[in-house]
Coordinates of C-alpha atoms and ligand atoms in Angstrom, one line a residue:
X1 CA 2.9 25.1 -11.5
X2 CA 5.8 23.7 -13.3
X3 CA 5.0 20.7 -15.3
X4 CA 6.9 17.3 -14.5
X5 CA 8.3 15.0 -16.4
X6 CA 7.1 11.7 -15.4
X7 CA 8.2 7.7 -15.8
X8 CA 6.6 5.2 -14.5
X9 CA 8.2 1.9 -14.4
X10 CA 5.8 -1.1 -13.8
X11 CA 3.1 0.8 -16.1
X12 CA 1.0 -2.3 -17.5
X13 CA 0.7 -3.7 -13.7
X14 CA -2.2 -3.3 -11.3
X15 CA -0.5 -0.1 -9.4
X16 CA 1.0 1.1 -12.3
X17 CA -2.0 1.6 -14.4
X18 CA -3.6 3.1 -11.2
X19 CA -1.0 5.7 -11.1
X20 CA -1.4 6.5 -14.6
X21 CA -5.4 6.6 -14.0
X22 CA -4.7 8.9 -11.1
X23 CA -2.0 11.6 -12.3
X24 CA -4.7 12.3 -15.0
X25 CA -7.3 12.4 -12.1
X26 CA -6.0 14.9 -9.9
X27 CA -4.8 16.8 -12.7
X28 CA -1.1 16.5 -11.7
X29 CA 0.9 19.0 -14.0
X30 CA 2.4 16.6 -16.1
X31 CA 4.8 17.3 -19.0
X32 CA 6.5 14.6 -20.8
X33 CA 5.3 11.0 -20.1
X34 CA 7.4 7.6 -20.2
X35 CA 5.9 4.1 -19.8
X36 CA 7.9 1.3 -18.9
X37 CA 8.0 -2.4 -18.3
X38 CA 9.3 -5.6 -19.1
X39 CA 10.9 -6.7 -22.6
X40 CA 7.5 -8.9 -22.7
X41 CA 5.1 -5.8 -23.1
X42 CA 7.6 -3.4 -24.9
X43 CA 5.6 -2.5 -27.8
X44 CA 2.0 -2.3 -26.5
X45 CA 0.2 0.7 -26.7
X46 CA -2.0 2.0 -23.8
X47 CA -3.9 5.5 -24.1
X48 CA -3.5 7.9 -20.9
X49 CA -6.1 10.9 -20.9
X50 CA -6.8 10.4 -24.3
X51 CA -3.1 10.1 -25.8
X52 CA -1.2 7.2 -27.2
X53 CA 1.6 6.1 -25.3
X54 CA 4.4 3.0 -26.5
X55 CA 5.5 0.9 -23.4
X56 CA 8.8 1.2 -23.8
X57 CA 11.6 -1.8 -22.2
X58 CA 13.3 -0.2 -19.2
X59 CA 16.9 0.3 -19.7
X60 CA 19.7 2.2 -17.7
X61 CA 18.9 5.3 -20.5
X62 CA 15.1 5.4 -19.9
X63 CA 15.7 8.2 -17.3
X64 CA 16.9 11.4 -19.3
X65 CA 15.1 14.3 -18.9
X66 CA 12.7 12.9 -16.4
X67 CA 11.9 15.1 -13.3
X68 CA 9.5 12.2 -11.3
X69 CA 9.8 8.2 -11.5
X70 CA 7.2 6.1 -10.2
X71 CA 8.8 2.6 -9.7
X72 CA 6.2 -0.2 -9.1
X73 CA 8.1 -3.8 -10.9
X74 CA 9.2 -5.5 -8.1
X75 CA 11.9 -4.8 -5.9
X76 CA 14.8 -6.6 -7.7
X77 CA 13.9 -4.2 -10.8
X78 CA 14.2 -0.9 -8.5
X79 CA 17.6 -2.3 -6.8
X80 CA 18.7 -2.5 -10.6
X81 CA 17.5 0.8 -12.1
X82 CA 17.1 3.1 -9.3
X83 CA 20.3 4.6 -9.3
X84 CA 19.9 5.3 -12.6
X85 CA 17.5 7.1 -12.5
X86 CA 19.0 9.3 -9.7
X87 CA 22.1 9.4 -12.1
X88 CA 19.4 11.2 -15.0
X89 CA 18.7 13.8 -12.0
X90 CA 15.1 12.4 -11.4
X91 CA 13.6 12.0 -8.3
X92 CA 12.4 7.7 -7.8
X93 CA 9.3 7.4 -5.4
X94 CA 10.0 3.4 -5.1
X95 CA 6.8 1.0 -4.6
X96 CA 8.3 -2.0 -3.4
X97 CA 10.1 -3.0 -0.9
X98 CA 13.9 -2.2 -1.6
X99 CA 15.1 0.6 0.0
X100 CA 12.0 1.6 2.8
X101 CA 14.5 0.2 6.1
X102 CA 17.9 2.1 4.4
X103 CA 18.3 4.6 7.0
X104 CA 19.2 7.3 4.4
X105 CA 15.9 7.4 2.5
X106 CA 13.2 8.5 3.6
X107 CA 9.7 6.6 4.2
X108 CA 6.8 8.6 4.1
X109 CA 2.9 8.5 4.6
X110 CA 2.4 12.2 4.0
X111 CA -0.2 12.1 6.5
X112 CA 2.0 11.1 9.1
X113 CA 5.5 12.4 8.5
X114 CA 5.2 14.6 5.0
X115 CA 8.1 16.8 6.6
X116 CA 10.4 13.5 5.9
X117 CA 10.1 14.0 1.9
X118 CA 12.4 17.2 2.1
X119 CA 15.1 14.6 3.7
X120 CA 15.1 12.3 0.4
X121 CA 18.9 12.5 -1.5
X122 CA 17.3 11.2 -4.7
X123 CA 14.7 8.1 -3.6
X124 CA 11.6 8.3 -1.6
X125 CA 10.1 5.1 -0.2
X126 CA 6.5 4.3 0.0
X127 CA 5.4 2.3 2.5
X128 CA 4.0 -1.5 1.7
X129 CA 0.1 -1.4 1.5
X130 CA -1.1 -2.7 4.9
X131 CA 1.5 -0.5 6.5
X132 CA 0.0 3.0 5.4
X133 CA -3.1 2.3 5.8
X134 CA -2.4 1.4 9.4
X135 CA -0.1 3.8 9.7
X136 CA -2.8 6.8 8.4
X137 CA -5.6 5.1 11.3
X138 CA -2.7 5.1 14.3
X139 CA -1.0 8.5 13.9
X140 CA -4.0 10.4 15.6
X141 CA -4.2 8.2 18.1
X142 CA -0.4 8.3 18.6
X143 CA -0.8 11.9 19.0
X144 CA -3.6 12.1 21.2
X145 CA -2.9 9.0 23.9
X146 CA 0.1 7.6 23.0
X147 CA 0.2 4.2 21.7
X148 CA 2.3 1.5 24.3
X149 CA 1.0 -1.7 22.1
X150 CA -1.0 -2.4 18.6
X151 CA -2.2 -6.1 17.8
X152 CA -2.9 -6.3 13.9
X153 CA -4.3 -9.2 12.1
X154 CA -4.9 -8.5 8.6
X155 CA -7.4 -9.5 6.0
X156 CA -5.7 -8.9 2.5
X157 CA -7.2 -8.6 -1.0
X158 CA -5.7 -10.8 -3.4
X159 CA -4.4 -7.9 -6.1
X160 CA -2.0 -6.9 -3.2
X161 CA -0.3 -9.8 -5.3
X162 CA -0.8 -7.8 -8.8
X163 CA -2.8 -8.6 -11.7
X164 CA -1.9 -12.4 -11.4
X165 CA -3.6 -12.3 -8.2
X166 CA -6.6 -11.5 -8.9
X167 CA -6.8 -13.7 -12.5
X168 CA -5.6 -16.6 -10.1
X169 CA -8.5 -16.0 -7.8
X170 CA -10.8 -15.4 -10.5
X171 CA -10.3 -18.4 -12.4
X172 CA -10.5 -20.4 -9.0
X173 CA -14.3 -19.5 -8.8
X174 CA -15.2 -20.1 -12.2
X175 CA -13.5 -23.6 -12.0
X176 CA -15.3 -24.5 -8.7
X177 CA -18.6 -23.3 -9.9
X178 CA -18.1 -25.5 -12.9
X179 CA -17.2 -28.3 -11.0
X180 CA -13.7 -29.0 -11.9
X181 CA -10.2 -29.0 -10.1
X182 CA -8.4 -25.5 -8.9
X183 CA -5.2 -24.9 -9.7
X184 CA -3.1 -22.8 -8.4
X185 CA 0.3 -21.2 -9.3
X186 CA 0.5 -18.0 -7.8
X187 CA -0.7 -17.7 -3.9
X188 CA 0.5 -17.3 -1.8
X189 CA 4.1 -16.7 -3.1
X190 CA 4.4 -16.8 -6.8
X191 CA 8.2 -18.2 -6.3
X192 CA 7.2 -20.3 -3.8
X193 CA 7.4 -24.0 -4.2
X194 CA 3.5 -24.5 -2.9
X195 CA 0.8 -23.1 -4.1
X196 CA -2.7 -23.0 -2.4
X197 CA -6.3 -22.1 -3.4
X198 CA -7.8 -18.7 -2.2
X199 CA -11.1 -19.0 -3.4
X200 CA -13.4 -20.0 -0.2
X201 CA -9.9 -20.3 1.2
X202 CA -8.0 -17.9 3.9
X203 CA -3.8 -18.2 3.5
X204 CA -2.0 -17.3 6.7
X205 CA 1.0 -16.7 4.5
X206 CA 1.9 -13.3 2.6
X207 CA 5.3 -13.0 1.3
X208 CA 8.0 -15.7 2.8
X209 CA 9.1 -16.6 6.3
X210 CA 11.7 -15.1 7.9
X211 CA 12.6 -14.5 11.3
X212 CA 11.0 -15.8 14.5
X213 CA 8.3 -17.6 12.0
X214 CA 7.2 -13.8 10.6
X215 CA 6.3 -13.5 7.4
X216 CA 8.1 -10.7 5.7
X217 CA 4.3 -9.0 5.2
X218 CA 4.2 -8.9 9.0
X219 CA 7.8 -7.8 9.4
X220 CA 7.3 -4.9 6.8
X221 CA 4.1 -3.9 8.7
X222 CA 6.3 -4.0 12.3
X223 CA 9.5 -2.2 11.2
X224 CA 8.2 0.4 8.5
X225 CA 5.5 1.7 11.2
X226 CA 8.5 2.0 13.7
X227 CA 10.5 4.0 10.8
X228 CA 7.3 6.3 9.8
X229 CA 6.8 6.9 13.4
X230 CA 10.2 7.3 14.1
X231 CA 9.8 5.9 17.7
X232 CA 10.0 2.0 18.5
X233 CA 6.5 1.3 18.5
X234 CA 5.8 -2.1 20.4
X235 CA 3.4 -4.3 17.6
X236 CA 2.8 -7.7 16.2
X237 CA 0.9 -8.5 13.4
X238 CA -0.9 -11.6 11.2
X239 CA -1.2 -10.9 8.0
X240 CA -4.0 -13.5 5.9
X241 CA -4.6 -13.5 2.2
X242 CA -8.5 -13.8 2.0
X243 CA -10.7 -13.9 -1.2
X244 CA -11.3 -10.3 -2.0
X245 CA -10.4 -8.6 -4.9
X246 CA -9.0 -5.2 -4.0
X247 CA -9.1 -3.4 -0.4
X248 CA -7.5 -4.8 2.5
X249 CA -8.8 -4.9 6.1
X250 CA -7.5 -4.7 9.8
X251 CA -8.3 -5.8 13.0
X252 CA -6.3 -3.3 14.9
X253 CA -6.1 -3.9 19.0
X254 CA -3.8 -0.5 20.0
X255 CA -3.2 0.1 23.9
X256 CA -2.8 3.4 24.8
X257 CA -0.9 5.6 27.7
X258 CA -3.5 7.7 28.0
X259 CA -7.1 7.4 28.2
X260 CA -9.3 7.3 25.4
X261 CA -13.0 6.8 25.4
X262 CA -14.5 5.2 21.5
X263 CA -16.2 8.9 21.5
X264 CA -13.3 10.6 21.8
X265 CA -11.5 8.1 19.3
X266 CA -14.6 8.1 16.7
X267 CA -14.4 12.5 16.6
X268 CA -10.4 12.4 16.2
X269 CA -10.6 10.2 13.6
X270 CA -13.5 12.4 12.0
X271 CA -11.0 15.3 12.0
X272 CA -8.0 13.2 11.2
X273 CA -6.7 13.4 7.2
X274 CA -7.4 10.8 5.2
X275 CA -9.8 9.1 6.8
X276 CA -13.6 8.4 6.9
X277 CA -15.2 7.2 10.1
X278 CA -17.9 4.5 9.3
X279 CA -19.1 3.4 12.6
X280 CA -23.1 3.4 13.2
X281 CA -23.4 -0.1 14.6
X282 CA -27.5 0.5 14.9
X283 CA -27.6 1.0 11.2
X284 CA -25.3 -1.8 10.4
X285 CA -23.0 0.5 8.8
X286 CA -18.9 -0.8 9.0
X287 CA -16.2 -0.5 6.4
X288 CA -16.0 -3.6 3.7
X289 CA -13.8 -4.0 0.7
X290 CA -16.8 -4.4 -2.2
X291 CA -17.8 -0.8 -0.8
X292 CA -14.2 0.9 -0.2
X293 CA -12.6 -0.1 -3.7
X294 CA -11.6 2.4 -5.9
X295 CA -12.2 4.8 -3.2
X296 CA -9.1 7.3 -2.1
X297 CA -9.7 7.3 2.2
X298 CA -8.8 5.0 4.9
X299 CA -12.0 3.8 6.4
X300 CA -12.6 3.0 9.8
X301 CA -14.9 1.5 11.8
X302 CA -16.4 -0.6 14.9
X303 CA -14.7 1.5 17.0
X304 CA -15.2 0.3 20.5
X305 CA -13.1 -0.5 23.7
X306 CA -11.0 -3.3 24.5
X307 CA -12.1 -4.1 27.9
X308 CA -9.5 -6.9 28.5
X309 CA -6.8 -3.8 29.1
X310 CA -6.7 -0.3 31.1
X311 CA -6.6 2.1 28.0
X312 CA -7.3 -0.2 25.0
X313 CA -9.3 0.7 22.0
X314 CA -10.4 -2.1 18.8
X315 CA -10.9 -0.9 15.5
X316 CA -11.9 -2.2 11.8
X317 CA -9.7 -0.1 9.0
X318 CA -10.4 -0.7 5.4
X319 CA -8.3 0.7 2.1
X320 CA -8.0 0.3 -1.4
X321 CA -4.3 -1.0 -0.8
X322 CA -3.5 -0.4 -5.0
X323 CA -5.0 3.6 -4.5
X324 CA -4.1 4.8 -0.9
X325 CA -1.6 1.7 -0.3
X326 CA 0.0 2.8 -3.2
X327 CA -0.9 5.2 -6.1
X328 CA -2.3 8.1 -4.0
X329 CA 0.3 7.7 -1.4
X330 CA 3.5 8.1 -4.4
X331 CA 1.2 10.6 -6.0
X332 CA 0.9 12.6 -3.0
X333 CA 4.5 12.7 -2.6
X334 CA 4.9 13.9 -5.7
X335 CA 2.5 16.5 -5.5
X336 CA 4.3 17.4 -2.5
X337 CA 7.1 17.8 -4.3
X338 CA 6.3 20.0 -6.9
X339 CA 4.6 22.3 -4.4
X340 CA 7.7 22.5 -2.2
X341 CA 10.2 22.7 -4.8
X342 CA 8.4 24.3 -8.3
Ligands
LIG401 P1 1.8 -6.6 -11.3 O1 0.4 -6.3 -11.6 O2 2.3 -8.0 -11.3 O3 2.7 -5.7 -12.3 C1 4.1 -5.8 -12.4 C2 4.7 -4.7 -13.3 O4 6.1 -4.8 -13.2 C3 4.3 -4.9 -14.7 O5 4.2 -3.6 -15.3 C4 5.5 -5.6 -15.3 O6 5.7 -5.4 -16.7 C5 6.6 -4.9 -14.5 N1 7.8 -5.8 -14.5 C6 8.0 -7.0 -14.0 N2 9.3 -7.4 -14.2 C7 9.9 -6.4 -14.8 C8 11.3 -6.3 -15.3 N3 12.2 -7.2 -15.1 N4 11.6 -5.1 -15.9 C9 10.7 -4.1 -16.0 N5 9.4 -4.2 -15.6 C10 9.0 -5.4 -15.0 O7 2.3 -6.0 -9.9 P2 1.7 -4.8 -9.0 O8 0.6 -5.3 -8.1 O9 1.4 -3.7 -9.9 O10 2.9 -4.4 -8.1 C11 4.1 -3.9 -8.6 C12 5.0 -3.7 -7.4 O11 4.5 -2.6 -6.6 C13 5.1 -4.9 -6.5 O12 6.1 -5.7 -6.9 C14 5.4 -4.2 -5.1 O13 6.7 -4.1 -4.9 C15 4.7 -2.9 -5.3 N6 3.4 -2.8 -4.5 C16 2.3 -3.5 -4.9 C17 1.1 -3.3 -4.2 C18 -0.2 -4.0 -4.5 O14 -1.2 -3.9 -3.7 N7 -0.4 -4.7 -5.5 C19 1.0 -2.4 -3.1 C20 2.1 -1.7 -2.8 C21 3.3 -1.9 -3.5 P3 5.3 -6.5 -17.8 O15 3.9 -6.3 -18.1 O16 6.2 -6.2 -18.9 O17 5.5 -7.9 -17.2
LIG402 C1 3.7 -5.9 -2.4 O1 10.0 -7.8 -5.4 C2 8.9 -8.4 -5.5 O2 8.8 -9.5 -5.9 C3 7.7 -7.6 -5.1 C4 7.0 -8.2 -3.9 C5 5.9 -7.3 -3.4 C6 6.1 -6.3 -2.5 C7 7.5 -5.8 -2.1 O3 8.1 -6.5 -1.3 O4 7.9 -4.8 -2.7 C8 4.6 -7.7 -3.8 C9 3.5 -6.9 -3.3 C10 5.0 -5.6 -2.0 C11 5.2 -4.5 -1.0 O5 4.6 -3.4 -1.2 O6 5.9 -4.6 0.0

C-alpha cells in the first residue's frame, strides 16, 4: 500500500497523542510524519514508534507535501488552517467542531455511512465524541426497526475537555483528600466566566448554551446524528460532565417503528461492527468507563425494554470518546482512504 504522508495538528493534546499512539498501532502505512501545535510547544521533542520527532508551530506552509492531516486544536485553529492545507493538496480529517453541519463536507462514522468519505472535496468531518458512539449503537437498530424517537442523557468523562480536564479533576481529589479548598478554572467551559468543581460533582453543562436552553454538546449530538443518518431523526439529549477520567456513557431510550424484542436487540448488536454487547445482568456484568478505556469498541449494555411505550428499547453504551470518539474514528477514515484511493 502506498505510504502517506501524515500531519497532525493538535499533536501534544489528549487526541492528538492518541492518534499518534494509534497510526503506529494499526500499522497505518505511514511515510513522512509532521507534528504540530501551538507556538507554546514548538520545540519539544516527542518519540513516535521509536523516532524523534520536533513539534513544529503550525503555519499556513506546514502542509507541503502532506497526503493526510489530522486536525485536533480546536475549532477556531481548523477554520484558520484548513484551507491550507487543502491548498498543499492534502486531505484534513477535522476533530472539532467547525465544518461537521457545512452541507458540502461530509460527516462520517465509517460504520454508519463509510460510502460518504468518497463525497469529501478536500475535508472530512468527524463527528463530536458522544455523537459516534451513539451513532455506532443506533445504526443497527435504525436498520432493523426503524427508530421514530431516541432519549439520551449522557454521562461524560472529563478528558472530553483535553488534557486540562483531566489535571483539573485530578488536582480537585488530591486537594479534597488533603483537606483544602478546590479550585477550579477549567469546567465546565474553559472560557466560561464560572467555573465549578467535578470531583464528587455532576455538571449539567458541556459546552455553552445556545438555543432553546441546549447546550451546544446536546445540539451537536441532535443535528450531527440527523446528518450521519441522513434522515431527520426525532431526539433530545442531556449531556452531564461526571467525574471520570476517559470513556463516556449513555442512557439511550430509542422508540422504534417496528417491533423489537431485547433478544432480538442484544444478537443484532452482537453482529453489528464496532460493538461489544456486555449484557449478563445475573453475572453483574454492564459496560463502565474504568473497564472500557483505552479500549477500541462501543460497548453496550442493560439492554431491556422500555415498557412505558409500544416498541421502545433502553440501553447503556460506553466508549473511550479520545480512541473511538475520535482517534480510531479519523484513523479509520484514513485507512479508508488509502484503501479506496492507493
Ligand atoms: P487538548 O488536550 O487541550 O489539546 C489541544 C491541542 O491543540 C494541543 O496540541 C495544543 O497545542 C493545540 N493547540 C491549541 N491551540 C492551538 C493553536 N492556536 N495553534 C496550534 N495548535 C493549538 O485537547 P484535546 O482533547 O486533544 O482536543 C483537541 C480538539 O479535538 C478539541 O478542541 C475538539 O475540537 C476535538 N475533540 C476532542 C475530543 C475529546 O474527547 N477530548 C473528542 C473529539 C474531538 P499546545 O500544546 O501547543 O498548546
Ligand atoms: C470536544 O474549539 C474549541 O474550543 C474546541 C471545543 C471542543 C469541541 C468542538 O467543538 O470541536 C472541545 C471538545 C469538541 C467536539 O468534539 O465537538
Amino acid at each position: 500500500m502506498k505510504k502517506q504522508n501524515v500531519a497532525v495538528l493538535g499533536a501534544t493534546g489528549a487526541v492528538g497523542e492518541e492518534i499518534l499512539n494509534m497510526l503506529v498501532e494499526r500499522a497505518f502505512p505511514l511515510g513522512e510524519l509532521r507534528l504540530l501545535a501551538s507556538p507554546r510547544s514548538a520545540g519539544q521533542k516527542k518519540v513516535v514508534d521509536g523516532k524523534e520527532y520536533v513539534i513544529e508551530a503550525v503555519s499556513e506552509d506546514s502542509f507541503e507535501n502532506i497526503d493526510i492531516a489530522f486536525f485536533c486544536a480546536g475549532g477556531s485553529v481548523s477554520e484558520k488552517y484548513a484551507k491550507h492545507a487543502v491548498k498543499a493538496g492534502a486531505v484534513v480529517i477535522d476533530n472539532t467542531s467547525a465544518f461537521r453541519l457545512k452541507p458540502d463536507i461530509p460527516l462520517v462514522v465509517p460504520e454508519v455511512n463509510g460510502e460518504d468519505i468518497l463525497k469529501h472535496q478536500g475535508i472530512i468531518a468527524n463527528p463530536n465524541c458522544s455523537t459516534t458512539i451513539m451513532a455506532v449503537a443506533l445504526a443497527p437498530i435504525h436498520k432493523k426497526a426503524q427508530i421514530k424517537r431516541v432519549v439520551v442523557s449522557t454521562y461524560q468523562a472529563v478528558s472530553g475537555a483535553g488534557f486540562a480536564g483531566m489535571q483539573e479533576l485530578e488536582q480537585q481529589v488530591r486537594d479534597y483528600v488533603a483537606d483544602k479548598p478546590m479550585e477550579a478554572n477549567v469546567l465546565p467551559v474553559a472560557s466560561g466566566e464560572k467555573h465549578y468543581p467535578i470531583a464528587f460533582n455532576a455538571i449539567p453543562q458541556i459546552d455553552v448554551f445556545e438555543e432553546g436552553d441546549y447546550t451546544k454538546e446536546e445540539w451537536k449530538m441532535i443535528k450531527e446524528t440527523q446528518k450521519i443518518f441522513n434522515e431527520p431523526l426525532r431526539i433530545t439529549a442531556t449531556t452531564v460532565r461526571l467525574p471520570i477520567m476517559r470513556s463516556h456513557c449513555e442512557s439511550i431510550n430509542v422508540e422504534t417503528e417496528l417491533p423489537l424484542s431485547p433478544e432480538e436487540c442484544k444478537e443484532l448488536l452482537r453482529q453489528a461492527p464496532g460493538i461489544e454487547v456486555l449484557d449478563e445482568v445475573a453475572e453483574q456484568q454492564y459496560p463502565m468507563p474504568i473497564f472500557t478505556s483505552g479500549k477500541d469498541p462501543v460497548y453496550v449494555g442493560r439492554i431491556r425494554k422500555d415498557f412505558s411505550v409500544k416498541n421502545g428499547i433502553n440501553l447503556w453504551v460506553v466508549g473511550d470518546q479520545i480512541r473511538k470518539g475520535a482517534a480510531l474514528n479519523a484513523i479509520q477514515i484514513a485507512e479508508f482512504l488509502t484503501q479506496n484511493l492507493g
